[in-house]
Amino acid sequence: MTDPLRLGPGGEFDRIRAFLAGLPPAPGVRVGPGDDAAVLVDGTVLSTDMAVEGVHWNPAWTTPREAGWRAGAAALSDLAAMAAEPVGLLVSLAAPREGGAGDQAMAGIREVADAVGAPLLGGDLTRSPGPLVVDVVVVGRTGAPLLRSGARPGDELWVTGTLGGAHAALRAWRDGADPDPRARAAFARPHPRIQEARWLVQTLGARGGLDLSDGLAGDAAHLATASGVAVYLDEDQVRKVAFQGGVEGALHGGEDYELLVALPPGRGRGGVEEFRERFDLVMSPVGRVAAGSGVHLVPSGGGDPEPLRRGGWDHFQPAPDPPRPS
Amino acid sequence: MTDPLRLGPGGEFDRIRAFLAGLPPAPGVRVGPGDDAAVLVDGTVLSTDMAVEGVHWNPAWTTPREAGWRAGAAALSDLAAMAAEPVGLLVSLAAPREGGAGDQAMAGIREVADAVGAPLLGGDLTRSPGPLVVDVVVVGRTGAPLLRSGARPGDELWVTGTLGGAHAALRAWRDGADPDPRARAAFARPHPRIQEARWLVQTLGARGGLDLSDGLAGDAAHLATASGVAVYLDEDQVRKVAFQGGVEGALHGGEDYELLVALPPGRGRGGVEEFRERFDLVMSPVGRVAAGSGVHLVPSGGGDPEPLRRGGWDHFQPAPDPPRPS
């Protein structure tokens, strides 16, 4: 069976799999490596996200403060992915000795942490002889984590917000243009959907899901693989949630930090108005879950579904010049 | 009042203080930033430690695997400092695309984690365009954390093991020599004293303490400040625990990852034999706690105690060339 997620030897995912493989079963761990975060038996949720200047962001495009916000948001989004409430975060920074980039990045991290009510629990600060490096560890708590493995045939797939804005900003910068302000904001100040995720679980019964970091196609594949199901994405529906109608950017852009959830049939339609009023954000259907495997796109006009390939970004592949942040 | 720990503006500690200052009081947090680790009200202990190639270790002196062991040991030692039992750890790595240093560092981290029974709970792996960067987050649990603030006048101060070996290795390398094998091992493979710390609390009633990362003088100052007491270190006693009798290395070398604990009077003497049999490690008296403030050295031969200055290492100060790992 072809695994559309498989990258070549030396690819980042293979290396992560390699170092996470062969772990002894850990007592006290309910959900181990492989989902968006680890969950301990007492409901503690833990995740770590590292961001490196020149790899995850280009300092010519993004301020250190924005880079800090993004790094913090990416980490906090892992709590949203599990429908966990934040307990707090720990931040490690390796910063150049001069220029204040480290302090600015820290300010950005604190800003997004404050926005979701996550206190700073600790940190480490050291000198970097090279790029600014930020590692954000988030700690949360949940009685009933939202897992990638929870989608069931018959479920409807819904997403929050608009997809592909961050990708549109990157594309503009790479073309030497100024991004649309909304695209720039999507890239520089994404909002972790923490309260939204908890509401989707508690009120609409979301039973499988994750945050959208790899693009809808890639993250739908994570859901399909972990749940042992097939995912059918509807091109017309995806176009409606895509930034400026760009289906490719929504499917393969990534870094949206919105949510993809599997809802029991009919629940999404019933909750869409309350969701918008409560969070000032849209939620929209994008497809459905069926028996089978893989991710398939149902094309506009109603042709046969086509298997979707993942177009994600691998930090270990050679970087274009200038480096493409992701 | 002169604070011997105060560094100039822009020093690492000031910057850490600045970014940790002004935090809103966090509900659910029992011990916040400032001790060796954060402790939540449910007894969860959390700490993060970042290590950067060329700052914390010199790749000409230490293999990536040893660097990984040291980074893991430094982080796990924060659990020992709180007398917490390990729940597990999360590891973030930024590694060059080639050469295998990242995988080797990960192997070293797993080796020391296995040695203390701490499972890997999660991780993140990314490309570094510069140095190898390792961030290790440890998660532990304790009902009664050992705190820096727990020392009381009249307590005796005891340390585990030998101090200054890591410093002796560094000194040899900087002089272009091969270190003594025991000094090299002390630097490259320090052992986090996790079981030892729990035994010292549970069996001998240790009521204040921390791990020795900044050198005995600097860490005694942390204890004195947090407990609101004076610490008197006995030069003759310090010499007995010093690697090859080097008092300066024991006081100011750092990176020993042994323990400094305050014991009620007489308890250390009563437990020293069982400690040695149980852990194949010595524990030794080095001084006492009294009313007052600061750290003082009682010189050999019995002269007047002298105030001790901290000779710690600040990553933000200009580095010698080659960079001094610390």
Short mmCIF file of N, CA and C in Angstrom, two decimals, chain A residues 58 61-62 66 70 163-189 243-244 249 253-256 324-325:
data_model
loop_
_atom_site.label_atom_id
_atom_site.label_comp_id
_atom_site.label_asym_id
_atom_site.label_seq_id
_atom_site.Cartn_x
_atom_site.Cartn_y
_atom_site.Cartn_z
N ASN A 58 11.70 34.14 7.99
CA ASN A 58 12.76 34.92 7.36
C ASN A 58 12.79 36.29 8.02
N TRP A 61 11.29 39.34 6.52
CA TRP A 61 9.84 39.43 6.30
C TRP A 61 9.07 39.64 7.60
N THR A 62 9.60 39.10 8.67
CA THR A 62 8.86 39.06 9.93
C THR A 62 9.72 39.66 11.03
N GLU A 66 6.95 39.27 15.93
CA GLU A 66 6.00 38.43 15.19
C GLU A 66 6.45 36.97 15.18
N ARG A 70 4.28 33.85 16.47
CA ARG A 70 4.03 32.66 15.66
C ARG A 70 4.49 31.39 16.37
N LEU A 163 -8.49 29.33 5.20
CA LEU A 163 -7.24 28.58 5.01
C LEU A 163 -6.43 29.13 3.85
N GLY A 164 -5.12 29.17 4.01
CA GLY A 164 -4.25 29.55 2.90
C GLY A 164 -3.75 30.99 2.97
N GLY A 165 -4.18 31.76 3.97
CA GLY A 165 -3.72 33.14 4.08
C GLY A 165 -2.22 33.24 4.33
N ALA A 166 -1.74 32.41 5.25
CA ALA A 166 -0.30 32.43 5.57
C ALA A 166 0.51 32.09 4.32
N HIS A 167 0.02 31.11 3.57
CA HIS A 167 0.70 30.70 2.34
C HIS A 167 0.70 31.84 1.31
N ALA A 168 -0.40 32.57 1.23
CA ALA A 168 -0.46 33.70 0.28
C ALA A 168 0.57 34.76 0.65
N ALA A 169 0.77 34.99 1.95
CA ALA A 169 1.78 35.97 2.37
C ALA A 169 3.18 35.51 1.96
N LEU A 170 3.46 34.24 2.19
CA LEU A 170 4.77 33.70 1.82
C LEU A 170 5.02 33.82 0.33
N ARG A 171 3.97 33.52 -0.44
CA ARG A 171 4.12 33.56 -1.90
C ARG A 171 4.42 34.98 -2.35
N ALA A 172 3.73 35.95 -1.74
CA ALA A 172 3.97 37.35 -2.10
C ALA A 172 5.40 37.75 -1.77
N TRP A 173 5.86 37.42 -0.56
CA TRP A 173 7.22 37.79 -0.17
C TRP A 173 8.24 37.16 -1.12
N ARG A 174 8.00 35.90 -1.47
CA ARG A 174 8.96 35.24 -2.35
C ARG A 174 8.96 35.84 -3.75
N ASP A 175 7.82 36.44 -4.13
CA ASP A 175 7.76 37.12 -5.43
C ASP A 175 8.25 38.56 -5.34
N GLY A 176 8.73 38.95 -4.15
CA GLY A 176 9.23 40.31 -3.99
C GLY A 176 8.14 41.35 -3.81
N ALA A 177 6.93 40.90 -3.50
CA ALA A 177 5.80 41.83 -3.34
C ALA A 177 5.44 41.98 -1.87
N ASP A 178 4.63 43.00 -1.57
CA ASP A 178 4.07 43.15 -0.22
C ASP A 178 2.80 42.31 -0.14
N PRO A 179 2.68 41.48 0.89
CA PRO A 179 1.47 40.67 0.98
C PRO A 179 0.24 41.52 1.28
N ASP A 180 -0.91 41.04 0.87
CA ASP A 180 -2.20 41.56 1.32
C ASP A 180 -2.16 41.62 2.86
N PRO A 181 -2.66 42.72 3.45
CA PRO A 181 -2.57 42.84 4.92
C PRO A 181 -3.23 41.68 5.66
N ARG A 182 -4.34 41.15 5.12
CA ARG A 182 -4.98 40.03 5.81
C ARG A 182 -4.12 38.77 5.72
N ALA A 183 -3.44 38.59 4.58
CA ALA A 183 -2.55 37.44 4.44
C ALA A 183 -1.36 37.58 5.39
N ARG A 184 -0.84 38.80 5.48
CA ARG A 184 0.28 39.04 6.38
C ARG A 184 -0.10 38.75 7.83
N ALA A 185 -1.29 39.21 8.22
CA ALA A 185 -1.76 38.97 9.59
C ALA A 185 -1.95 37.47 9.84
N ALA A 186 -2.45 36.76 8.84
CA ALA A 186 -2.64 35.31 9.00
C ALA A 186 -1.30 34.63 9.24
N PHE A 187 -0.27 35.12 8.55
CA PHE A 187 1.06 34.53 8.73
C PHE A 187 1.67 34.94 10.07
N ALA A 188 1.60 36.25 10.37
CA ALA A 188 2.38 36.79 11.48
C ALA A 188 1.68 36.66 12.83
N ARG A 189 0.34 36.62 12.84
CA ARG A 189 -0.37 36.58 14.11
C ARG A 189 -1.53 35.58 14.08
N PHE A 243 -8.52 31.27 1.28
CA PHE A 243 -8.18 32.68 1.17
C PHE A 243 -8.18 33.09 -0.30
N GLN A 244 -9.00 34.08 -0.63
CA GLN A 244 -9.18 34.55 -2.01
C GLN A 244 -9.44 33.41 -3.00
N GLY A 249 -3.60 26.72 -2.15
CA GLY A 249 -3.07 27.27 -0.90
C GLY A 249 -3.76 26.68 0.32
N GLY A 253 -0.91 24.76 1.60
CA GLY A 253 -0.11 25.87 2.12
C GLY A 253 0.42 25.62 3.51
N GLY A 254 -0.47 25.30 4.43
CA GLY A 254 -0.03 25.02 5.80
C GLY A 254 0.06 26.25 6.67
N GLU A 255 0.34 26.01 7.97
CA GLU A 255 0.56 27.08 8.95
C GLU A 255 -0.68 27.92 9.20
N ASP A 256 -1.87 27.35 8.99
CA ASP A 256 -3.08 28.13 9.23
C ASP A 256 -3.46 28.16 10.70
N ARG A 324 12.83 29.24 2.70
CA ARG A 324 11.38 29.37 2.82
C ARG A 324 10.98 29.08 4.26
N PRO A 325 10.49 30.08 4.95
CA PRO A 325 9.98 29.80 6.29
C PRO A 325 8.77 28.89 6.18
#
